[in-house]
XYZ file of C-alpha atoms in Angstrom:
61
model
C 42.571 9.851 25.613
C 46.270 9.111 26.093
C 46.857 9.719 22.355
C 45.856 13.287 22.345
C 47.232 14.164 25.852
C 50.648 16.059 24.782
C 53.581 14.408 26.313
C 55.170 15.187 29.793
C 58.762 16.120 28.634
C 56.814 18.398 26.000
C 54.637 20.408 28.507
C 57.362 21.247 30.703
C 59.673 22.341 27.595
C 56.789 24.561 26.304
C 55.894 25.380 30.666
C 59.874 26.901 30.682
C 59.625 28.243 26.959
C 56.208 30.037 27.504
C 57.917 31.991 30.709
C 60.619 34.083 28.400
C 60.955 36.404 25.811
C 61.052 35.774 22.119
C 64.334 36.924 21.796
C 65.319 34.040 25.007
C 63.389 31.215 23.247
C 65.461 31.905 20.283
C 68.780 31.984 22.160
C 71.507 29.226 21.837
C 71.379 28.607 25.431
C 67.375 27.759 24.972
C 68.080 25.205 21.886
C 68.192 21.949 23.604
C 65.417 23.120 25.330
C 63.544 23.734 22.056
C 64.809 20.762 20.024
C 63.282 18.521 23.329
C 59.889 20.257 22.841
C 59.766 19.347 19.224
C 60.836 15.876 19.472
C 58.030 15.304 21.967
C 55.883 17.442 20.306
C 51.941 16.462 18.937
C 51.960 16.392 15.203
C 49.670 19.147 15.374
C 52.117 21.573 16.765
C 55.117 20.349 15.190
C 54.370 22.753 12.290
C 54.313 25.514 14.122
C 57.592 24.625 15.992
C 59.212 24.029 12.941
C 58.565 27.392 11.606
C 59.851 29.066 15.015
C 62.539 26.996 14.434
C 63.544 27.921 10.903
C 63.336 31.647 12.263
C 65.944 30.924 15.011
C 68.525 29.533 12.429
C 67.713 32.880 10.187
C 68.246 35.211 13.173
C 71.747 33.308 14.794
C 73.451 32.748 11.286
């Protein structure tokens, strides 16, 4: 069971990133945040992540 349970640095992350906007989850203040929830991330949700991600670096540069 402990393999698919997601882990706990990753729920809070996603807890604090699922409380604000778009527009804040994309901010540079919100990155670290962001980066943490991916590196703890399932490999099931890591795509998804990854394409959020990729539209953060096309919206700040």
């Amino acid at each position: 069971m402990s393999e698919t349970t997601p882990h706990p640095k990753f729920m809070e992350a996603m807890r604090k990133l699922s409380a604000m906007s778009e527009e804040e989850r994309l901010s540079e203040e919100n990155k670290e945040l962001f980066e943490e929830a991916m590196k703890y991330a399932p490999l099931d949700i890591q795509p998804a992540l990854i394409a959020i991600q990729k539209k953060y670096e096309v919206s700040v540069h």
